Short mmCIF file of C-alpha atoms and ligand atoms in Angstrom, two decimals:
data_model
loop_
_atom_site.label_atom_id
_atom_site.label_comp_id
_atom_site.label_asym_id
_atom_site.label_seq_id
_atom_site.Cartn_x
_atom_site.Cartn_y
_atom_site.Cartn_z
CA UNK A 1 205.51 180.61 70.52
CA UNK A 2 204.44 182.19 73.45
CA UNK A 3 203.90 186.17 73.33
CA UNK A 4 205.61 187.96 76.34
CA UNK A 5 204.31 191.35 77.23
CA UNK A 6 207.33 192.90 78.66
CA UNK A 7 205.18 196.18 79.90
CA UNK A 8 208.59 197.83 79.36
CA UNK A 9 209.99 200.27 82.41
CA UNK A 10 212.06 202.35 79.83
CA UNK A 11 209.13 202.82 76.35
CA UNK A 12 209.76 205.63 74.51
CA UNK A 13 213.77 205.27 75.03
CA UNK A 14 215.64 204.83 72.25
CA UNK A 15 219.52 203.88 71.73
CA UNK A 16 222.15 206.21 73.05
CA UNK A 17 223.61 208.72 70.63
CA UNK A 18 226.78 208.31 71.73
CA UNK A 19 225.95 204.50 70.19
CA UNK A 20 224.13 205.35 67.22
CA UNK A 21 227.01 208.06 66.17
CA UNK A 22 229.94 205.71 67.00
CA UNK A 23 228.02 202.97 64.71
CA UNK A 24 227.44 205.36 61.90
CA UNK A 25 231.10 206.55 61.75
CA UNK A 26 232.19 202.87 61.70
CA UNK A 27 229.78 202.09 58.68
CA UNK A 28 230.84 205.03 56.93
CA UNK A 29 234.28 205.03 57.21
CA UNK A 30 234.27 208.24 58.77
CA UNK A 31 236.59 210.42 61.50
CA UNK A 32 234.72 209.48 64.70
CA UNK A 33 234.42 212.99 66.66
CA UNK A 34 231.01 212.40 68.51
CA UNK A 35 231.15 209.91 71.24
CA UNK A 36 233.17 211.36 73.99
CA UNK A 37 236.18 209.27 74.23
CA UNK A 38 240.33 209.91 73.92
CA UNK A 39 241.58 208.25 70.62
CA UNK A 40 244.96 208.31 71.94
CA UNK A 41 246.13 205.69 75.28
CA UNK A 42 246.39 206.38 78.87
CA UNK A 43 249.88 207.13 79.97
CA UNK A 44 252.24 204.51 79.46
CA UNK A 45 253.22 204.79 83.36
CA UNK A 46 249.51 203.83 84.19
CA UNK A 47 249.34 201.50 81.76
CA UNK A 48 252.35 199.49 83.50
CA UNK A 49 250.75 199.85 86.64
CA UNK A 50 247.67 197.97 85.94
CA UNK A 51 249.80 195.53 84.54
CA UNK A 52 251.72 195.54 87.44
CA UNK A 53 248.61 194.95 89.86
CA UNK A 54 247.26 192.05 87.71
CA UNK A 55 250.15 190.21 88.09
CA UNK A 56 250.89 191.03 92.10
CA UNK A 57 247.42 189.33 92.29
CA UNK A 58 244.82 191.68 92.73
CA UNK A 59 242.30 190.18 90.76
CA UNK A 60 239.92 189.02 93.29
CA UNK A 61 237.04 190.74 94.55
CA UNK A 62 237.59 194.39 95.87
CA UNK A 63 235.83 195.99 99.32
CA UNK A 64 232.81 196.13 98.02
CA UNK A 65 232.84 200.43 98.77
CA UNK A 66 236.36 200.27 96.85
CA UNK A 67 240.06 199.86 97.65
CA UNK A 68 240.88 201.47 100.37
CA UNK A 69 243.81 203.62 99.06
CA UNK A 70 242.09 204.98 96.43
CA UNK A 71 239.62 206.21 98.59
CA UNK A 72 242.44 208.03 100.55
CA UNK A 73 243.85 209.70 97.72
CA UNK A 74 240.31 210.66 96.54
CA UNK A 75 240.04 211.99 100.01
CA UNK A 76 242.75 213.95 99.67
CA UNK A 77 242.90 215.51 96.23
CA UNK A 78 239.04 216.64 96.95
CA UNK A 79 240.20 218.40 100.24
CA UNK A 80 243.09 219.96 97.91
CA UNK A 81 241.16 221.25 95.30
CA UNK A 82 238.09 221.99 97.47
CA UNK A 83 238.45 222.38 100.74
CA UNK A 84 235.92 219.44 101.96
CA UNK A 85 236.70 216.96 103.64
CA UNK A 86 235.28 213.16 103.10
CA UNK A 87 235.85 210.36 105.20
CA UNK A 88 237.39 207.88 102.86
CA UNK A 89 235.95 205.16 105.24
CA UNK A 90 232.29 206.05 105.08
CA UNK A 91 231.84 208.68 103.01
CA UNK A 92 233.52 207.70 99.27
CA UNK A 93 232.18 204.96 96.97
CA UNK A 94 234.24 204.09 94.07
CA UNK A 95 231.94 202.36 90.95
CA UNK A 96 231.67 201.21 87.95
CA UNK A 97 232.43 204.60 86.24
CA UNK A 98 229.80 208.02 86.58
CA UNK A 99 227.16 206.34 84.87
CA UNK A 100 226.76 203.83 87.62
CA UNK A 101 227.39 206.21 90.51
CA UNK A 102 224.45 208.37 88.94
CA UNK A 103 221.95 205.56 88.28
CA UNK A 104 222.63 204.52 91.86
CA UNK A 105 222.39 207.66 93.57
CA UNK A 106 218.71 207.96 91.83
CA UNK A 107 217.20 204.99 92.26
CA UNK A 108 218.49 205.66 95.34
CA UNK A 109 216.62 208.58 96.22
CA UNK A 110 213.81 208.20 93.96
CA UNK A 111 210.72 207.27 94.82
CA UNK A 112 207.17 207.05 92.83
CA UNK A 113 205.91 210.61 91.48
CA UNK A 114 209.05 212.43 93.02
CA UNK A 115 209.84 215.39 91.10
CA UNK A 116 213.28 215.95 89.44
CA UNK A 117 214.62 219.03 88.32
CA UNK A 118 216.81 218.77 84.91
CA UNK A 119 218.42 221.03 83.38
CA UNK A 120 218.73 221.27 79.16
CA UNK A 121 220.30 220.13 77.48
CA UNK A 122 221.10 217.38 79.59
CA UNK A 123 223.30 214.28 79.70
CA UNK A 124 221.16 211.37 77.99
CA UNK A 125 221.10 209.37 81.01
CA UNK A 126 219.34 211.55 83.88
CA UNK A 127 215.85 211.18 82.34
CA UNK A 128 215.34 207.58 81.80
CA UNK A 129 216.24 206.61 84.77
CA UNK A 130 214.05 209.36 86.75
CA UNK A 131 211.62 207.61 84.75
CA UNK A 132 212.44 203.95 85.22
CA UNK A 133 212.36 204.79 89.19
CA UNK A 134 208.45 206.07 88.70
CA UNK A 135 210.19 209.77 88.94
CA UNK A 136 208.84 212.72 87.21
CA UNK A 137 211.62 214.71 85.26
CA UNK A 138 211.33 218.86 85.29
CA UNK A 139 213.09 220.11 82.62
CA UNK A 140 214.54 223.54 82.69
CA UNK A 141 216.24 225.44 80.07
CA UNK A 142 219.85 226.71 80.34
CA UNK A 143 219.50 230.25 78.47
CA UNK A 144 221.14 230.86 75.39
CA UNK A 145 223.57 232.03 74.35
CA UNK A 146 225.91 230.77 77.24
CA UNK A 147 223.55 228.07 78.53
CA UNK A 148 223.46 229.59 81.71
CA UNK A 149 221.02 228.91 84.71
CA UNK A 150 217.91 231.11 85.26
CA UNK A 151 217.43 230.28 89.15
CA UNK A 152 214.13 232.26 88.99
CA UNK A 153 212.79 229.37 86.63
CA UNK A 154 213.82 226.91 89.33
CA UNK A 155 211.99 228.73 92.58
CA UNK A 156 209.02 228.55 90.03
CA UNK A 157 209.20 224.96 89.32
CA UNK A 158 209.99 223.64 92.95
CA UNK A 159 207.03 222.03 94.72
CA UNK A 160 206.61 219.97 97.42
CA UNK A 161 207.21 217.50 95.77
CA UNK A 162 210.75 218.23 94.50
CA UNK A 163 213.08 215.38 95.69
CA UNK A 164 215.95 216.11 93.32
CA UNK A 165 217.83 218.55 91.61
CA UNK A 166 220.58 217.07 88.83
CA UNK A 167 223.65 220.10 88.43
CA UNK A 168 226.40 218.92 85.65
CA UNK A 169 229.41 221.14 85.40
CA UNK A 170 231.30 221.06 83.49
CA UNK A 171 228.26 220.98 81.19
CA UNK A 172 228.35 218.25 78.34
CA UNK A 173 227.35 219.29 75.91
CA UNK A 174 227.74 222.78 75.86
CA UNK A 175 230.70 223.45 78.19
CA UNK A 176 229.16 225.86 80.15
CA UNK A 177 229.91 225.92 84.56
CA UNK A 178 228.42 226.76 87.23
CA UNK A 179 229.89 230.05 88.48
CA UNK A 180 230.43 230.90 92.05
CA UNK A 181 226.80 232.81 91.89
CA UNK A 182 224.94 229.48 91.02
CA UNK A 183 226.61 227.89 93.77
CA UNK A 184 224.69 231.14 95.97
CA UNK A 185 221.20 230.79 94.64
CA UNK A 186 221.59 226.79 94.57
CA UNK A 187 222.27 227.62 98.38
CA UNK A 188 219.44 229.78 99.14
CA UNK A 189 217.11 227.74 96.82
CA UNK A 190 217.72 224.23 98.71
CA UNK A 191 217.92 226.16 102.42
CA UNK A 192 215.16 224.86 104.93
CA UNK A 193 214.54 222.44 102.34
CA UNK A 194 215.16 218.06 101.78
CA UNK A 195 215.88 218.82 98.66
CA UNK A 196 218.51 216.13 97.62
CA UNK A 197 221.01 217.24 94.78
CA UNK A 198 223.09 215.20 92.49
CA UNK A 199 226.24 217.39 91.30
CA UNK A 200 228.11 215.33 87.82
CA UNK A 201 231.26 216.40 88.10
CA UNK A 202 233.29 214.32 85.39
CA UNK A 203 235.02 216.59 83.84
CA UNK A 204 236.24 218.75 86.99
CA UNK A 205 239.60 218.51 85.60
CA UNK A 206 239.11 220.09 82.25
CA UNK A 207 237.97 223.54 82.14
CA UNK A 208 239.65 226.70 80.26
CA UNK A 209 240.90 230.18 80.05
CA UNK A 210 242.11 230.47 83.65
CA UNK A 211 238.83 229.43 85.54
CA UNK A 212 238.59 227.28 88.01
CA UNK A 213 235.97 224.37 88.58
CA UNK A 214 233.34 225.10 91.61
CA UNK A 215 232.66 221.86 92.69
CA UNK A 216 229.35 221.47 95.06
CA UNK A 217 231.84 219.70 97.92
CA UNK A 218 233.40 223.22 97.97
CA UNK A 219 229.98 224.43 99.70
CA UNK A 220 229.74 223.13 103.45
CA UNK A 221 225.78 224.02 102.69
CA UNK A 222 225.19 222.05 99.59
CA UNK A 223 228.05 219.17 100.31
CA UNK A 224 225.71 218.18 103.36
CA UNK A 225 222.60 216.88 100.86
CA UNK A 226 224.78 216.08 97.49
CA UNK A 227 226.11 213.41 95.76
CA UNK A 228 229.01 214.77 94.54
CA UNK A 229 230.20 212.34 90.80
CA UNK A 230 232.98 212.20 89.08
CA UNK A 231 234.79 209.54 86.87
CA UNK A 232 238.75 208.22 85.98
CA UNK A 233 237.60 207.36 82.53
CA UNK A 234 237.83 211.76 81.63
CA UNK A 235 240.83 212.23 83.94
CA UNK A 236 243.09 209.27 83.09
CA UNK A 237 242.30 209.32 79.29
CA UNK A 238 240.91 205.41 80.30
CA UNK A 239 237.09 205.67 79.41
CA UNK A 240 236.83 201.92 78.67
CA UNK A 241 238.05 201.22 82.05
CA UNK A 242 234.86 202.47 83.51
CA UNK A 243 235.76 203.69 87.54
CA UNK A 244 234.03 206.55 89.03
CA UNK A 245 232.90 207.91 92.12
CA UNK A 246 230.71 209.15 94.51
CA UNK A 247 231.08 211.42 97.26
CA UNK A 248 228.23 211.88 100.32
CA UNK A 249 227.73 212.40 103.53
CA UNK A 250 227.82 209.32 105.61
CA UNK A 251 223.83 208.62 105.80
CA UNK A 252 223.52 209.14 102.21
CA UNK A 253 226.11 207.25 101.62
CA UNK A 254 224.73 204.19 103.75
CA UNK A 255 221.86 204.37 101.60
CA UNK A 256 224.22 204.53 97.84
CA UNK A 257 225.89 201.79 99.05
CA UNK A 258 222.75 199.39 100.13
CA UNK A 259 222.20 200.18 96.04
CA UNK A 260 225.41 199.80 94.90
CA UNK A 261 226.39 196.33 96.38
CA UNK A 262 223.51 194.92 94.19
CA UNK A 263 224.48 196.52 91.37
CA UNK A 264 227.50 195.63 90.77
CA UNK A 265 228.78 195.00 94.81
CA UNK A 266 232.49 196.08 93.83
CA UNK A 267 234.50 197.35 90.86
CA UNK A 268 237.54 196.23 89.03
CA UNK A 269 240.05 195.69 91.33
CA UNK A 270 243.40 196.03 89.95
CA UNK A 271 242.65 199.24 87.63
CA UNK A 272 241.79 200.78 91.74
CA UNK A 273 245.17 199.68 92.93
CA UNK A 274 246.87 201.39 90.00
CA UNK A 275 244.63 204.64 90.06
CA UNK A 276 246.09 204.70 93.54
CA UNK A 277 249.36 205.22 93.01
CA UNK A 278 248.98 207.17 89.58
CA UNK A 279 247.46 209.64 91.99
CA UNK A 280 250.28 210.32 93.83
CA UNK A 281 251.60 212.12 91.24
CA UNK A 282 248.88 215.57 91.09
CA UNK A 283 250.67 216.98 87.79
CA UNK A 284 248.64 214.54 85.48
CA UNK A 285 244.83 215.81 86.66
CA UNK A 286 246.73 219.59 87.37
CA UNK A 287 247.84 219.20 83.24
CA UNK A 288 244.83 218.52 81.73
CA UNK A 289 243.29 222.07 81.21
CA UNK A 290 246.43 223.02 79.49
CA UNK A 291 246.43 219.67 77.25
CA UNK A 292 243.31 220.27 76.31
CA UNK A 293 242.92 223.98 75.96
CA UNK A 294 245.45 223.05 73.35
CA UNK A 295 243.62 220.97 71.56
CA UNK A 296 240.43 223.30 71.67
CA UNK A 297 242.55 226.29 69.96
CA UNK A 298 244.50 223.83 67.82
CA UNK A 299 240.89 222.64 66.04
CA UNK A 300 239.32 226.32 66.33
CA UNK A 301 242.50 227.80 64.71
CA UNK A 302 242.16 225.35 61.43
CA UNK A 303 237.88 225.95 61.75
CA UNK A 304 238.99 229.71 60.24
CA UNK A 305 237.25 230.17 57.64
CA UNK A 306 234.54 227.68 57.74
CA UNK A 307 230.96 228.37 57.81
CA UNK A 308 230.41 227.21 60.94
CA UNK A 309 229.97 229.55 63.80
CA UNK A 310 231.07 228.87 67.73
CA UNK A 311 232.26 230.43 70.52
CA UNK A 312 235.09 228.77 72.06
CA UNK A 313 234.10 226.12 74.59
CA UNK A 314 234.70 227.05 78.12
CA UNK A 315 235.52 223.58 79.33
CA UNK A 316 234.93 219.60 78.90
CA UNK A 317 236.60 218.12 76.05
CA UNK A 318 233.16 219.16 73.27
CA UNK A 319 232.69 222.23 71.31
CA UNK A 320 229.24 223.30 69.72
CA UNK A 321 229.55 224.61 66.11
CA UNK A 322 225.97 226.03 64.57
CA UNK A 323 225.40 225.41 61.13
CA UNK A 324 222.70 227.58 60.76
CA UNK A 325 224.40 229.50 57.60
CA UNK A 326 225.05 225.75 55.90
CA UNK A 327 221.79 223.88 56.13
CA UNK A 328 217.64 224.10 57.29
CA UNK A 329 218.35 220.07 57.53
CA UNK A 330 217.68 219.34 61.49
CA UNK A 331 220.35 218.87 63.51
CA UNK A 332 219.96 215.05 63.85
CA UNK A 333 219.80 215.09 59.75
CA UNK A 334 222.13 217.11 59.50
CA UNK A 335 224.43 215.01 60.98
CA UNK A 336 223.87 211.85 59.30
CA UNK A 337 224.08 213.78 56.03
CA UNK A 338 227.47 215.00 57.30
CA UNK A 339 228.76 211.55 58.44
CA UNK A 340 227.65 210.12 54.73
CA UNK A 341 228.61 212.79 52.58
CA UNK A 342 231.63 214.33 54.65
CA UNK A 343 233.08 211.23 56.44
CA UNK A 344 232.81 213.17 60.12
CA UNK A 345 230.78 212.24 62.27
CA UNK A 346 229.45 214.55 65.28
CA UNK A 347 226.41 214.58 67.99
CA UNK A 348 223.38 216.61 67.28
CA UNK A 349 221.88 218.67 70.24
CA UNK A 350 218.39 217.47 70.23
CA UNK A 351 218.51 214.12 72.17
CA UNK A 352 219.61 216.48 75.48
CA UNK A 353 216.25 217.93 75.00
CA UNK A 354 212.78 216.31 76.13
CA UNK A 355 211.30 219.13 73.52
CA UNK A 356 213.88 217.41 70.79
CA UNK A 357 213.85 221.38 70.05
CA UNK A 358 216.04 221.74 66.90
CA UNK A 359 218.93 224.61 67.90
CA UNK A 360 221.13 224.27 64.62
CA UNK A 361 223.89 222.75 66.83
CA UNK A 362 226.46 220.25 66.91
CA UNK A 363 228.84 218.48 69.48
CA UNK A 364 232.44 217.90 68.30
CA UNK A 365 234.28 215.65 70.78
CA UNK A 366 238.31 217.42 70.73
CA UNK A 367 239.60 214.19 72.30
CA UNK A 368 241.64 213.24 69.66
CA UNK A 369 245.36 213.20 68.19
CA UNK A 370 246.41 216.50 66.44
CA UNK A 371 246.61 215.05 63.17
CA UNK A 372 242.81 213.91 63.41
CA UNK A 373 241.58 217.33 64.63
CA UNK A 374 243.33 219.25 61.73
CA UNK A 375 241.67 216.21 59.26
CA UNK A 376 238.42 216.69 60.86
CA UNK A 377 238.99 220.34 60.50
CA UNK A 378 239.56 220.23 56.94
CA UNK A 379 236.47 218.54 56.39
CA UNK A 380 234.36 220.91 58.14
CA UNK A 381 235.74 223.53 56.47
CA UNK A 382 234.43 221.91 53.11
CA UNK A 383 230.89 222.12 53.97
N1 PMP B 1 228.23 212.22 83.00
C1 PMP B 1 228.60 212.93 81.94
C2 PMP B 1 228.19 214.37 81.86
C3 PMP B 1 229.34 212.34 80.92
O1 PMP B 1 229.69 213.04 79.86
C4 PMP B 1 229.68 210.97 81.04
C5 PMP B 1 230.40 210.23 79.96
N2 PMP B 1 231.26 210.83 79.26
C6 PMP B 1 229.29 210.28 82.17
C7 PMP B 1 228.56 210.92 83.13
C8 PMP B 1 229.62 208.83 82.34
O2 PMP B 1 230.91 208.63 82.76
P1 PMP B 1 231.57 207.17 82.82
O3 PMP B 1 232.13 206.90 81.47
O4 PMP B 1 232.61 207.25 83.87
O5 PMP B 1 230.50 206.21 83.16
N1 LIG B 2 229.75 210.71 77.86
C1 LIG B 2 230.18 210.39 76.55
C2 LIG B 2 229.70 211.47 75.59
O1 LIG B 2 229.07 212.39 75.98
C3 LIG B 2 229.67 209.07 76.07
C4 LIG B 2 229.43 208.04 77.09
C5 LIG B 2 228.57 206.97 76.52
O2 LIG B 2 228.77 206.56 75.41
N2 LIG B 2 227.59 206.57 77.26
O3 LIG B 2 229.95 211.35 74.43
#
């Protein structure tokens, strides 16, 4: 048998998480609240569009920078809610969800021994592909206890070399956002400078307590070098559907696309038509903070009492609980001796940190029906 040496681009990675979670609450049998997904469908009026579309024959091949009048509405919700305005010709990309808008906008940027500044923890996917591109990650800390940005830090770590800067608010895991301040220093910071930034923006629509979401398109400054993400799957309750998009000025966006059309060239084509016109009605993205700020205080109401500690989550659909008064287990025992012995299953904090540094935490995905959070509640409490 012949021996290939497959000098692998991606050694030292290991399987998502959000995979190895998911798998271990199958095998045990237990309430599945660590991947981020909705257990509950899309609404049923979506649901009968796409149906809809498949059957008035859009099943072909779509443009390969997306359907037209989903870029439009795109267009227009983002000058709505932000004030920017994108040219929906040459200037939006729809993909194959946020995870392929942000793999293409860094390997389309990144070049060999380009620096990349990170902030942690951070999504699972920024690193490895920094590194698959020949890219040199620079992780920064968000400070505890809010996980908020130390822009000091950053002026320190920027070199000549700095090609990138990755922003993700709202913040999985920690649902922290970038406040009108950051939006300042990330300003002054990149001024003068061709520093490119990548904002992730996927959960724009869900954020708590009255605050709003400052998106990077709402700065003329930063909108003119940023990709600017952001994904249907978190918005429309349809994560297995996998659309996203990107949003960049027109050169960058020449270059995304040059990327993205050998990627995956275009995206599923009916699901775009139906996004469409679900977008012409604004109250289901305007709903979400309420439907979810529900959910947060309906699972934090029956958490009374437990050991756990947290601070209510500021936004995203994930709340951190510490467990520092329960075990000294680390958090990625910990929750493997959780899912096992206590049939829940959550994400430990570690793999969004290249130090793997050990903070007692835990992720708890709230994306779920009311009956499961009060279950999974119950069971907390019990530890
Ligand atoms: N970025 C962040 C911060 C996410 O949490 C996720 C997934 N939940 C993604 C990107 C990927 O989004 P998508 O499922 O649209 O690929
Ligand atoms: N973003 C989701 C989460 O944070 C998972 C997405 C994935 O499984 N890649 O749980």
């Amino acid at each position: 048998m012949t021996m290939i040496n497959l000098n692998s681009k991606m050694s030292g990675v290991e399987t998502s998480i959000f995979a190895v979670m998911t798998k271990l609450a199958m095998d045990n049998n237990a309430l599945n609240l660590s991947q981020g997904f909705p257990d509950f469908n899309p609404p049923e009026e979506l649901l009968q569009l796409v149906n809809e579309k498949i059957h008035s024959g859009f099943n072909q091949y779509a443009p390969m920078p997306g359907v037209p009048a989903l870029r439009e509405k795109i267009s227009e919700k983002v000058f709505e809610l932000y004030g920017r305005k994108y040219n929906p010709v040459s200037e939006i990309t729809i993909t194959a969800g946020a995870t392929q808008s942000l793999y293409t906008a860094i390997t389309t940027v990144i070049n060999k021994d380009d620096e990349v500044i990170i902030f942690e923890p951070a999504y699972d996917l920024y690193i490895p592909v920094v590194k698959a591109c020949g890219g040199i990650p620079v992780p920064i800390q968000l400070e505890l206890p809010d996980f908020t940005y130390n822009w000091n830090a950053v002026k320190e770590k920027i070199s000549n070399k700095t090609k990138l800067i990755i922003v993700n608010s709202p913040h999985n895991p920690t649902g922290s956002i970038l406040t009108q301040e950051d939006i300042n220093a990330l300003e002054e910071i990149t001024r003068n400078t061709n520093i490119i930034i990548i904002s992730d923006e996927v959960y724009e629509h869900i954020i708590f307590d009255g605050q709003k979401h400052n998106s990077l398109s709402s700065s003329k400054e930063l909108s003119e070098r940023s990709f600017v993400i952001s994904s249907f799957g978190k918005t429309y309750h349809s994560t297995g559907w996998k659309v996203g998009y990107t949003l960049a000025p027109e050169k960058m966006t020449d270059e995304f696309r040059k990327m993205h059309q050998f990627i995956t060239f275009a995206v599923n084509t009916p699901v775009q038509h139906a996004y469409a016109d679900f977008m012409k009605n604004k109250a289901h993205y305007l709903a979400l903070p309420e439907f979810y700020q529900s959910k947060r205080d309906l699972l934090l109401k029956n958490m009374k009492g437990s050991r756990f500690k947290f601070t209510p989550t500021k936004s995203t659909y994930f709340q951190l609980f510490d467990y520092s008064e329960i075990s000294d287990l680390n958090d990625m025992e910990f929750c493997e001796w959780m899912v096992k012995k206590y049939k829940v299953a959550a994400i430990p904090l570690s793999p969004f940190m290249s130090s793997k540094s050990d903070y007692k935490l835990i992720r708890i995905c709230f994306a779920k029906k009311d009956d499961v959070l009060i279950e999974g509640a119950r069971r907390l409490r019990n530890i």
